[in-house]
GROMACS .gro file of N, CA and C in nm:
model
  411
    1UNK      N    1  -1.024  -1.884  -3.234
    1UNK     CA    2  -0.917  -1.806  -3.291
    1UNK      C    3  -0.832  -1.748  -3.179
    2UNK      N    4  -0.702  -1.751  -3.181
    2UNK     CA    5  -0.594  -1.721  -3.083
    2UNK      C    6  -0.539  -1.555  -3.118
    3UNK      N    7  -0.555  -1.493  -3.052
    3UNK     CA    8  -0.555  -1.379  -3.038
    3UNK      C    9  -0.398  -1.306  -3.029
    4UNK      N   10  -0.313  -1.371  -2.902
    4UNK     CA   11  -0.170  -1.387  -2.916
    4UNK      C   12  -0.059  -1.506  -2.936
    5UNK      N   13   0.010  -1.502  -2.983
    5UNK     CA   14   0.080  -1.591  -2.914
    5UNK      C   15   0.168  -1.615  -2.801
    6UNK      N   16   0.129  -1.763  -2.805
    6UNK     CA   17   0.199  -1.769  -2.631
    6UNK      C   18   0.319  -1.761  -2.598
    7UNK      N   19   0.387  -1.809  -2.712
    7UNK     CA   20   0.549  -1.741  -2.635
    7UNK      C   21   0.581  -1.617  -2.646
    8UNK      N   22   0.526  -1.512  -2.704
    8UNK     CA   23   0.597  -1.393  -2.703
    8UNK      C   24   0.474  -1.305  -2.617
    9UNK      N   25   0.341  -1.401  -2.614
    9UNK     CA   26   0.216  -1.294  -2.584
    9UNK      C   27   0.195  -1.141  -2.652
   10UNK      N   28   0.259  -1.153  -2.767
   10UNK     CA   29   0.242  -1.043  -2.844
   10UNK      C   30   0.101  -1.072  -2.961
   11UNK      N   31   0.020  -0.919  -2.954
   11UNK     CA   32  -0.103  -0.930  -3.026
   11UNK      C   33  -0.049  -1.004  -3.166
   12UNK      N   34  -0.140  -1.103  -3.236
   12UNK     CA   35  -0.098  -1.205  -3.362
   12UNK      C   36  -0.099  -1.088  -3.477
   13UNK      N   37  -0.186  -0.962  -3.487
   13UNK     CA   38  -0.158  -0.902  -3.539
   13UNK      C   39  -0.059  -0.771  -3.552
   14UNK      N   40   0.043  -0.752  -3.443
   14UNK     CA   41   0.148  -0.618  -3.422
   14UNK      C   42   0.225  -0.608  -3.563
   15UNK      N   43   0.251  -0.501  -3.566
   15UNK     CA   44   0.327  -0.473  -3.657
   15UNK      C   45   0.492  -0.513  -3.587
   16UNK      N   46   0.587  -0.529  -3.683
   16UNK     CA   47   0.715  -0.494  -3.613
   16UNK      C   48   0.828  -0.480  -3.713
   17UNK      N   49   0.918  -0.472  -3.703
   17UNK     CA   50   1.041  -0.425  -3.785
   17UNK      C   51   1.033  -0.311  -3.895
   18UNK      N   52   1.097  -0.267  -4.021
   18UNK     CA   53   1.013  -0.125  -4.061
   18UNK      C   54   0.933  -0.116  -4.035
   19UNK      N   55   0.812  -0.176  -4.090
   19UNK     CA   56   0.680  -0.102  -4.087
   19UNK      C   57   0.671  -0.053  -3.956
   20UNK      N   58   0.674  -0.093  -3.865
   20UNK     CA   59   0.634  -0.059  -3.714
   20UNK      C   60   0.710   0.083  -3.706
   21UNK      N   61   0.839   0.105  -3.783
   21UNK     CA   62   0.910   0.221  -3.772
   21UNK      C   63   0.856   0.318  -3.850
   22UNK      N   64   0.789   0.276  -3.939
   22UNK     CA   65   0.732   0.376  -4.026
   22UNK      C   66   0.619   0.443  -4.003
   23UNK      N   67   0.530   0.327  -3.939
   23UNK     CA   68   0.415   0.404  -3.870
   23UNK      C   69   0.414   0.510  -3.791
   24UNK      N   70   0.537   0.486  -3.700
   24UNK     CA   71   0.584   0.554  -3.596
   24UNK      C   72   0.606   0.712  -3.686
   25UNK      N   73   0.692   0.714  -3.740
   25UNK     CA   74   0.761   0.817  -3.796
   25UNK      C   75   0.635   0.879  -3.860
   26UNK      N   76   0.544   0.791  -3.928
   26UNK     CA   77   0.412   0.852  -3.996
   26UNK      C   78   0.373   0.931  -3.846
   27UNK      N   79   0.362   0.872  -3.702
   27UNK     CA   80   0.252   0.988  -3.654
   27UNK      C   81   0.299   1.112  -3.595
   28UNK      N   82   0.481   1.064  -3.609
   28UNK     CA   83   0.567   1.217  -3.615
   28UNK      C   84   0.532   1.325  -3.688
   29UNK      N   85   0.522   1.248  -3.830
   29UNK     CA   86   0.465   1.350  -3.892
   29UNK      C   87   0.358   1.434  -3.893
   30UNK      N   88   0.203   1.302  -3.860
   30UNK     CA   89   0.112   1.401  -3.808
   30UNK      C   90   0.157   1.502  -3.712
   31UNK      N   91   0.164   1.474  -3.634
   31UNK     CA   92   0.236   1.548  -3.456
   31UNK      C   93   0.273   1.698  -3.523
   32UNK      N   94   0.383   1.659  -3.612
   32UNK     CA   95   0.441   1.760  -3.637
   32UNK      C   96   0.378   1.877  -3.734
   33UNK      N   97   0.324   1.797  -3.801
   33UNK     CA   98   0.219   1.851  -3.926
   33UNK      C   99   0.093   1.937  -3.823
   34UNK      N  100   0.019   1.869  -3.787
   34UNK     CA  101  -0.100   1.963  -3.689
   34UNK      C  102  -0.023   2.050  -3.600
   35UNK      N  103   0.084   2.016  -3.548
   35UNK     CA  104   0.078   2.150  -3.459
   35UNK      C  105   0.150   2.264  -3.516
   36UNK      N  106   0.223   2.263  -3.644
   36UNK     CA  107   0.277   2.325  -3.711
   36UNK      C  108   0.171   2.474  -3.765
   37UNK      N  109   0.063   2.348  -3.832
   37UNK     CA  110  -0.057   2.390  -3.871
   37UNK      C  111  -0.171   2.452  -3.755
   38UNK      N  112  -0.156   2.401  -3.691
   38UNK     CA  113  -0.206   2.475  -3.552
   38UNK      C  114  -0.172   2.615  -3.517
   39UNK      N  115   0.034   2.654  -3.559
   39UNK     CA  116   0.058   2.767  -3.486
   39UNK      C  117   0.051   2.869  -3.636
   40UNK      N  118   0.059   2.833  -3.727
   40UNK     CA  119   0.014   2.876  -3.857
   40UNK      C  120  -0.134   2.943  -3.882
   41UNK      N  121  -0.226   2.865  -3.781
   41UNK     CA  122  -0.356   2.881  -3.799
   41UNK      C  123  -0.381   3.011  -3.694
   42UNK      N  124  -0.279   3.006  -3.588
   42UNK     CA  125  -0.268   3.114  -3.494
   42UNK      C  126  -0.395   3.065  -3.362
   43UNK      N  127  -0.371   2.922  -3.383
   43UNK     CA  128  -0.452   2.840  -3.246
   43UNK      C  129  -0.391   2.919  -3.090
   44UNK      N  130  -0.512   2.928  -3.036
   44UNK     CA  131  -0.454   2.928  -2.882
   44UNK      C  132  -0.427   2.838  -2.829
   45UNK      N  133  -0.235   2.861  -2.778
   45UNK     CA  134  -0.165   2.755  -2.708
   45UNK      C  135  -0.246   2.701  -2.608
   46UNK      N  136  -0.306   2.805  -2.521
   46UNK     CA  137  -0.418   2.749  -2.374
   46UNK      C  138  -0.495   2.642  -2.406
   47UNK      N  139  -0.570   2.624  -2.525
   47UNK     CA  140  -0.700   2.536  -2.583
   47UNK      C  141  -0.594   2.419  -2.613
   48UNK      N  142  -0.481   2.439  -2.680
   48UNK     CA  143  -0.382   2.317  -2.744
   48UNK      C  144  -0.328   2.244  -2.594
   49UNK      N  145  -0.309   2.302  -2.501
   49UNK     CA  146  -0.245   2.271  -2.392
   49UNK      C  147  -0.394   2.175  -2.328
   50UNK      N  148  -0.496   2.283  -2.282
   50UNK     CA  149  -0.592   2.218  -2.221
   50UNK      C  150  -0.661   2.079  -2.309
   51UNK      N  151  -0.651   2.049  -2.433
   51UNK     CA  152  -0.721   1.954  -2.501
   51UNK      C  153  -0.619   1.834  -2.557
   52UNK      N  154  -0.497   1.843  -2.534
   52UNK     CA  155  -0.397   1.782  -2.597
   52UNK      C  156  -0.404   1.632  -2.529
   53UNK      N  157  -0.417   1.627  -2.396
   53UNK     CA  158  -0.483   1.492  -2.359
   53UNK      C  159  -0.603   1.428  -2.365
   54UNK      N  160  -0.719   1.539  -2.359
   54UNK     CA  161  -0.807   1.485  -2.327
   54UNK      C  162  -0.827   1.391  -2.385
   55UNK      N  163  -0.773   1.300  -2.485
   55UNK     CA  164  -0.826   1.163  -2.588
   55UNK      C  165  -0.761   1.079  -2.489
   56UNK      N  166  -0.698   1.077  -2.401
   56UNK     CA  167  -0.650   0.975  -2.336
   56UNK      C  168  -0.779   0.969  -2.205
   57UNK      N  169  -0.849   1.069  -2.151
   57UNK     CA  170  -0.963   1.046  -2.050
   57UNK      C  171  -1.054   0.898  -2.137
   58UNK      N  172  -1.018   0.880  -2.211
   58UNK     CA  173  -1.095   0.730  -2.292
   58UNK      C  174  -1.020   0.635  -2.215
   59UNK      N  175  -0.912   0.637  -2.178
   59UNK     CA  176  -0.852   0.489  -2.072
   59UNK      C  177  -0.916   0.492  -1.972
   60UNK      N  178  -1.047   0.613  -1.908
   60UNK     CA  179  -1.091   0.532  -1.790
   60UNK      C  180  -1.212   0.417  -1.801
   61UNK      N  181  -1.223   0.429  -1.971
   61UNK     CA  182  -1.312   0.297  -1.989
   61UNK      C  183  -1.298   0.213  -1.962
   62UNK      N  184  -1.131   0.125  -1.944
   62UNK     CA  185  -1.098   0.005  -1.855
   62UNK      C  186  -1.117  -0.042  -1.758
   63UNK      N  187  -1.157   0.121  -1.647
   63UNK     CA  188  -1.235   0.061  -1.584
   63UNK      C  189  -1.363  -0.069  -1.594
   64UNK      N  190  -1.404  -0.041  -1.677
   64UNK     CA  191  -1.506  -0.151  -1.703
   64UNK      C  192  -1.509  -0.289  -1.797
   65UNK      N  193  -1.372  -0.310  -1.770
   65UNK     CA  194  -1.332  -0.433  -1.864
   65UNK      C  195  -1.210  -0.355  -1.987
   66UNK      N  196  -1.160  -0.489  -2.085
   66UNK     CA  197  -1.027  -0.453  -2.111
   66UNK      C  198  -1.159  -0.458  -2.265
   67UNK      N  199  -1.244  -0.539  -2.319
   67UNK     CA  200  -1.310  -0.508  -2.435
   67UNK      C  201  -1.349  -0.378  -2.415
   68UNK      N  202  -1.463  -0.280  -2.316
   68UNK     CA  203  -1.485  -0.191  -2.357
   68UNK      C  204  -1.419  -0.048  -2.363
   69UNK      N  205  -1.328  -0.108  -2.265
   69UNK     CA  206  -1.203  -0.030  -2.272
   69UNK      C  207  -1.097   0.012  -2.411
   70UNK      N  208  -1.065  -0.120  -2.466
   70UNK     CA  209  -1.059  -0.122  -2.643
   70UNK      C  210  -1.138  -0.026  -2.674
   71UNK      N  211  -1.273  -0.081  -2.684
   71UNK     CA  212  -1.332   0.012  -2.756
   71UNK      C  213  -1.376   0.163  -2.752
   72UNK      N  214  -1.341   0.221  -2.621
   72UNK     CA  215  -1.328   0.392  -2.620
   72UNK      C  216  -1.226   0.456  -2.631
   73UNK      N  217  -1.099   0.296  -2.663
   73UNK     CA  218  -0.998   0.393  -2.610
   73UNK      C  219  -0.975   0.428  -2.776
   74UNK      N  220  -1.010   0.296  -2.856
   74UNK     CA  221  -0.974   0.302  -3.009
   74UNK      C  222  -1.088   0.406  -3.096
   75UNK      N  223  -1.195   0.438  -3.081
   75UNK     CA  224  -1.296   0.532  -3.091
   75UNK      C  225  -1.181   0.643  -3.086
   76UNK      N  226  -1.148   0.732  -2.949
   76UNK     CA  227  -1.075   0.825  -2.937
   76UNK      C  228  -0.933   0.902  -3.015
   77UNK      N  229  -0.895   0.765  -3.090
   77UNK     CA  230  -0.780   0.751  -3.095
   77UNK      C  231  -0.720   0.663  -3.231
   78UNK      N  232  -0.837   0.703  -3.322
   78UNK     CA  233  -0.856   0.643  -3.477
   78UNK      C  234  -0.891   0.799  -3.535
   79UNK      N  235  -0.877   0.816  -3.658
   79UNK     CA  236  -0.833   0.938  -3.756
   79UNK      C  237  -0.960   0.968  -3.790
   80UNK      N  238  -1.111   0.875  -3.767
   80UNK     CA  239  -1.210   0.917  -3.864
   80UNK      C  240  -1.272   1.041  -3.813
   81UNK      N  241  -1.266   1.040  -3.654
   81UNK     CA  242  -1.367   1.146  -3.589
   81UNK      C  243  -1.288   1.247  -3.620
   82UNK      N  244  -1.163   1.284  -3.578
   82UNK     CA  245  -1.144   1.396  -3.586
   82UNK      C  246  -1.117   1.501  -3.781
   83UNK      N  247  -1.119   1.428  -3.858
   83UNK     CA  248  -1.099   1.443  -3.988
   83UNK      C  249  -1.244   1.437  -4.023
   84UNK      N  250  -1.342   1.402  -3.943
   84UNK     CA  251  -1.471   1.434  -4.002
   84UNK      C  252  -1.482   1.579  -3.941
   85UNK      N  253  -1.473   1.603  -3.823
   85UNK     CA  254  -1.455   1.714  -3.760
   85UNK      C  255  -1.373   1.822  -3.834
   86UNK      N  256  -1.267   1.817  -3.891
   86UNK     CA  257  -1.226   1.929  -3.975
   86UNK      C  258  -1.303   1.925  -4.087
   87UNK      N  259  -1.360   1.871  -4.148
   87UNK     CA  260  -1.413   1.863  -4.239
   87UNK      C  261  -1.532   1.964  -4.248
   88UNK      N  262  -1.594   1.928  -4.161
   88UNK     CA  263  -1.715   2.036  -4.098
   88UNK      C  264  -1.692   2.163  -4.041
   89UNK      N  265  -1.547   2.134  -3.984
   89UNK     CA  266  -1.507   2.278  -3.920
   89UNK      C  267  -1.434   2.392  -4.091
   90UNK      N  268  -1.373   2.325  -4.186
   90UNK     CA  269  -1.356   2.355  -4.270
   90UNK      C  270  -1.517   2.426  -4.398
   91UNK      N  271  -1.580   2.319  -4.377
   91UNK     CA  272  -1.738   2.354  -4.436
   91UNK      C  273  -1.833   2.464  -4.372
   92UNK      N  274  -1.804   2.503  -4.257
   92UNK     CA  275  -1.851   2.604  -4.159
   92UNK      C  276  -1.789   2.649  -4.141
   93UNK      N  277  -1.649   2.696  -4.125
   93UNK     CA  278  -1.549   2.827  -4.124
   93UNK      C  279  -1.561   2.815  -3.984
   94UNK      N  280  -1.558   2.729  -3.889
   94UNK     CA  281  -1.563   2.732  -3.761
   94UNK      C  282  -1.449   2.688  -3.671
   95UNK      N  283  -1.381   2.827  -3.622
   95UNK     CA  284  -1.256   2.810  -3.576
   95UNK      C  285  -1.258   2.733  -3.478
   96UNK      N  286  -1.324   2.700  -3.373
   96UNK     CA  287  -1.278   2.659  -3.295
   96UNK      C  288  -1.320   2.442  -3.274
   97UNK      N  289  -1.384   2.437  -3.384
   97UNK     CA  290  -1.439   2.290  -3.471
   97UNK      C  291  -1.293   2.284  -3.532
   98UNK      N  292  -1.191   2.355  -3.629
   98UNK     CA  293  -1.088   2.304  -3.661
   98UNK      C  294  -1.022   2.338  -3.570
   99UNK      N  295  -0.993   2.388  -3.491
   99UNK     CA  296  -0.885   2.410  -3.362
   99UNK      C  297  -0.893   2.265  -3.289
  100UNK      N  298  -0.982   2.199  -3.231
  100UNK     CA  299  -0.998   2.048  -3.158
  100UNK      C  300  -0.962   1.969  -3.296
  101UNK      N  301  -1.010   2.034  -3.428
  101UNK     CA  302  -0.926   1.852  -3.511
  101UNK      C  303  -0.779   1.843  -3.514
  102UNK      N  304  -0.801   1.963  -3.525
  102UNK     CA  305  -0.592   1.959  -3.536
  102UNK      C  306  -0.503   1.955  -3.416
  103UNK      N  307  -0.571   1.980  -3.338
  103UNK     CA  308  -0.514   1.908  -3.166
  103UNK      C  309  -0.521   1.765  -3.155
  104UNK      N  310  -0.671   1.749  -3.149
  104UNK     CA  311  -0.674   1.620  -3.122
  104UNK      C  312  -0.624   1.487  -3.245
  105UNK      N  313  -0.591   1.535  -3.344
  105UNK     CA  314  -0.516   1.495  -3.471
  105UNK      C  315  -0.341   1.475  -3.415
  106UNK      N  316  -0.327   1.598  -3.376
  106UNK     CA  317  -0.153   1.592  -3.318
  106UNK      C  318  -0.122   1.507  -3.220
  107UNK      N  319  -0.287   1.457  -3.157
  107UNK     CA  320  -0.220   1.410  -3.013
  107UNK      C  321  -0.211   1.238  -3.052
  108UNK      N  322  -0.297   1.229  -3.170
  108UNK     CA  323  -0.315   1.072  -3.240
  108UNK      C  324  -0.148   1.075  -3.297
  109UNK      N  325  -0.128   1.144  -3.356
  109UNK     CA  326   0.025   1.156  -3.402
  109UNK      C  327   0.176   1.144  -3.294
  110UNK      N  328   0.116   1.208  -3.241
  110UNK     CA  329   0.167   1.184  -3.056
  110UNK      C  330   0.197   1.061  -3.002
  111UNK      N  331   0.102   1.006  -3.013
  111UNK     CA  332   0.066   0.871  -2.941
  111UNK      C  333   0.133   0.758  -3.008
  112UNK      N  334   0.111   0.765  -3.208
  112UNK     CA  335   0.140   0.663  -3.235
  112UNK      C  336   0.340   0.682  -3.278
  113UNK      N  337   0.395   0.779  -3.265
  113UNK     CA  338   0.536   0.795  -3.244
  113UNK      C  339   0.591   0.760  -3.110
  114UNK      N  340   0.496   0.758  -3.049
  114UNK     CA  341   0.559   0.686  -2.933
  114UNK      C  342   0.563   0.563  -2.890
  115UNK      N  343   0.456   0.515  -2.972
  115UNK     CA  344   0.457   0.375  -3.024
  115UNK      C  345   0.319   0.274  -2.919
  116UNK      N  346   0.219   0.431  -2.877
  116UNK     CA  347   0.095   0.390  -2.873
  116UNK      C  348   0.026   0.367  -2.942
  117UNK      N  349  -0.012   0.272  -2.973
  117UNK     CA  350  -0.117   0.223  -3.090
  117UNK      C  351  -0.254   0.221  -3.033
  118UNK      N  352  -0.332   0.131  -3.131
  118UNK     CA  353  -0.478   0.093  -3.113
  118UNK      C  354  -0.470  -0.018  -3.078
  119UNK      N  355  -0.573  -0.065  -2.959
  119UNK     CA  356  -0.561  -0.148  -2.871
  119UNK      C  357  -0.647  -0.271  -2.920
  120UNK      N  358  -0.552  -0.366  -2.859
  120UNK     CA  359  -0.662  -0.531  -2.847
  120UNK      C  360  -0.707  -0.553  -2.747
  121UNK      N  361  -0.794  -0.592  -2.775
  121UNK     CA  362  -0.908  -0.679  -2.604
  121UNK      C  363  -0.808  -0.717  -2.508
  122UNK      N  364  -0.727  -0.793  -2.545
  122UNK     CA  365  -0.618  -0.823  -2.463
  122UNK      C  366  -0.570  -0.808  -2.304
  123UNK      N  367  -0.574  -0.660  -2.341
  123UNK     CA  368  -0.536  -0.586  -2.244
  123UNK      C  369  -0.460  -0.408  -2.284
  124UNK      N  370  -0.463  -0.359  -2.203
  124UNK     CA  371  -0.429  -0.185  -2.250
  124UNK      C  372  -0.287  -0.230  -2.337
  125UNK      N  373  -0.174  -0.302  -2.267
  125UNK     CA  374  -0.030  -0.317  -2.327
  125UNK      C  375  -0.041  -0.377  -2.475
  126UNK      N  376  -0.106  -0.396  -2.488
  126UNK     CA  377  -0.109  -0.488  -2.644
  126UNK      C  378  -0.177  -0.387  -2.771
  127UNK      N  379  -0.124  -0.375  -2.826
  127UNK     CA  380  -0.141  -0.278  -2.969
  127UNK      C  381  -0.103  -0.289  -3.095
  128UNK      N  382  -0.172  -0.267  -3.208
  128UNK     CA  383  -0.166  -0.300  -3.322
  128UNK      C  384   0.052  -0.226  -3.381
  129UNK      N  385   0.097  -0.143  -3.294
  129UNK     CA  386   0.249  -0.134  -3.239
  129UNK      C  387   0.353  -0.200  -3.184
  130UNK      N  388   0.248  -0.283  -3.162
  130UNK     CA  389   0.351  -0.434  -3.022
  130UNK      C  390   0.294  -0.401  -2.887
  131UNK      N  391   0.397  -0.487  -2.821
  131UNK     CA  392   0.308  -0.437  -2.653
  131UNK      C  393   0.386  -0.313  -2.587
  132UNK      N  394   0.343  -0.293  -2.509
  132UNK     CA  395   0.378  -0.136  -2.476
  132UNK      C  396   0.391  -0.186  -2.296
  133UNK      N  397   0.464  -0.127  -2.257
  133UNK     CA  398   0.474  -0.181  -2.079
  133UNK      C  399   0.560  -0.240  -2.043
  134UNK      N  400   0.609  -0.344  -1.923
  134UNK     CA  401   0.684  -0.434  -1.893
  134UNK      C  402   0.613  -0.560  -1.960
  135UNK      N  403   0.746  -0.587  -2.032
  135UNK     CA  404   0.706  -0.765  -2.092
  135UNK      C  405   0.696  -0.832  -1.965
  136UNK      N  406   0.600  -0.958  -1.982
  136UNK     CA  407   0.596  -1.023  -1.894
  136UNK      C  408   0.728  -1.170  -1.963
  137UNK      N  409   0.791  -1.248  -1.845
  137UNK     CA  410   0.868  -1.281  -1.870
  137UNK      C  411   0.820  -1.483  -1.838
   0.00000   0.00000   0.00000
């Protein structure tokens, strides 16, 4: 099974034209939605500031290849952990359990308005968004 194709080397599965715009605009909304809800919740900016990347410390998994790299970077950077995490932080009244979902929720929202997606084996540039980087020509 062929993974890209070769003339465009774009992942066989990217999204593109609306939808690709819509997704986008969908993680505006998250973005906009959690941190809204964040300053509503009366989160400390310091914790929002200090944690707002940390889902990206998952790209130094590439170090060790572009599969397991996929796979910490898409772990990090998929909706289930942190929405299980409010969930629990919601079930336990535990501020600072919903303070990291709704950060790290904004920063997934973040990412995919900018038109970082979830990654293919491929390589880091290739995303269920299109490729991200300099096209190769």
């Amino acid at each position: 099974m062929q993974l890209t194709d070769t003339a465009t080397a774009e992942p066989a599965g990217a999204v593109t034209g609306g939808l690709r715009t819509m997704l986008r605009l969908e993680g505006l909304a998250l973005f906009l939605g959690m941190t809204l809800l964040y300053w509503v919740w009366d989160g400390s900016w310091w914790v929002y500031a200090a944690l707002f990347l940390a889902p990206d410390l998952s790209f130094a998994a590439y170090l060790f290849g572009p599969r397991f790299g996929a796979m910490l970077y898409n772990a990090a950077h998929t909706y289930m952990v942190p929405m299980a995490l409010m969930t629990v932080g919601f079930v336990t009244a535990e501020p600072l359990v919903l303070s990291i979902a709704m950060i790290w929720l904004a920063h997934i929202g973040f990412d995919r308005a900018l038109g970082y997606g979830l990654k293919y084996t491929t390589g880091f540039g290739f995303t269920h968004l299109g490729q991200i980087g300099k096209k190769s020509t």
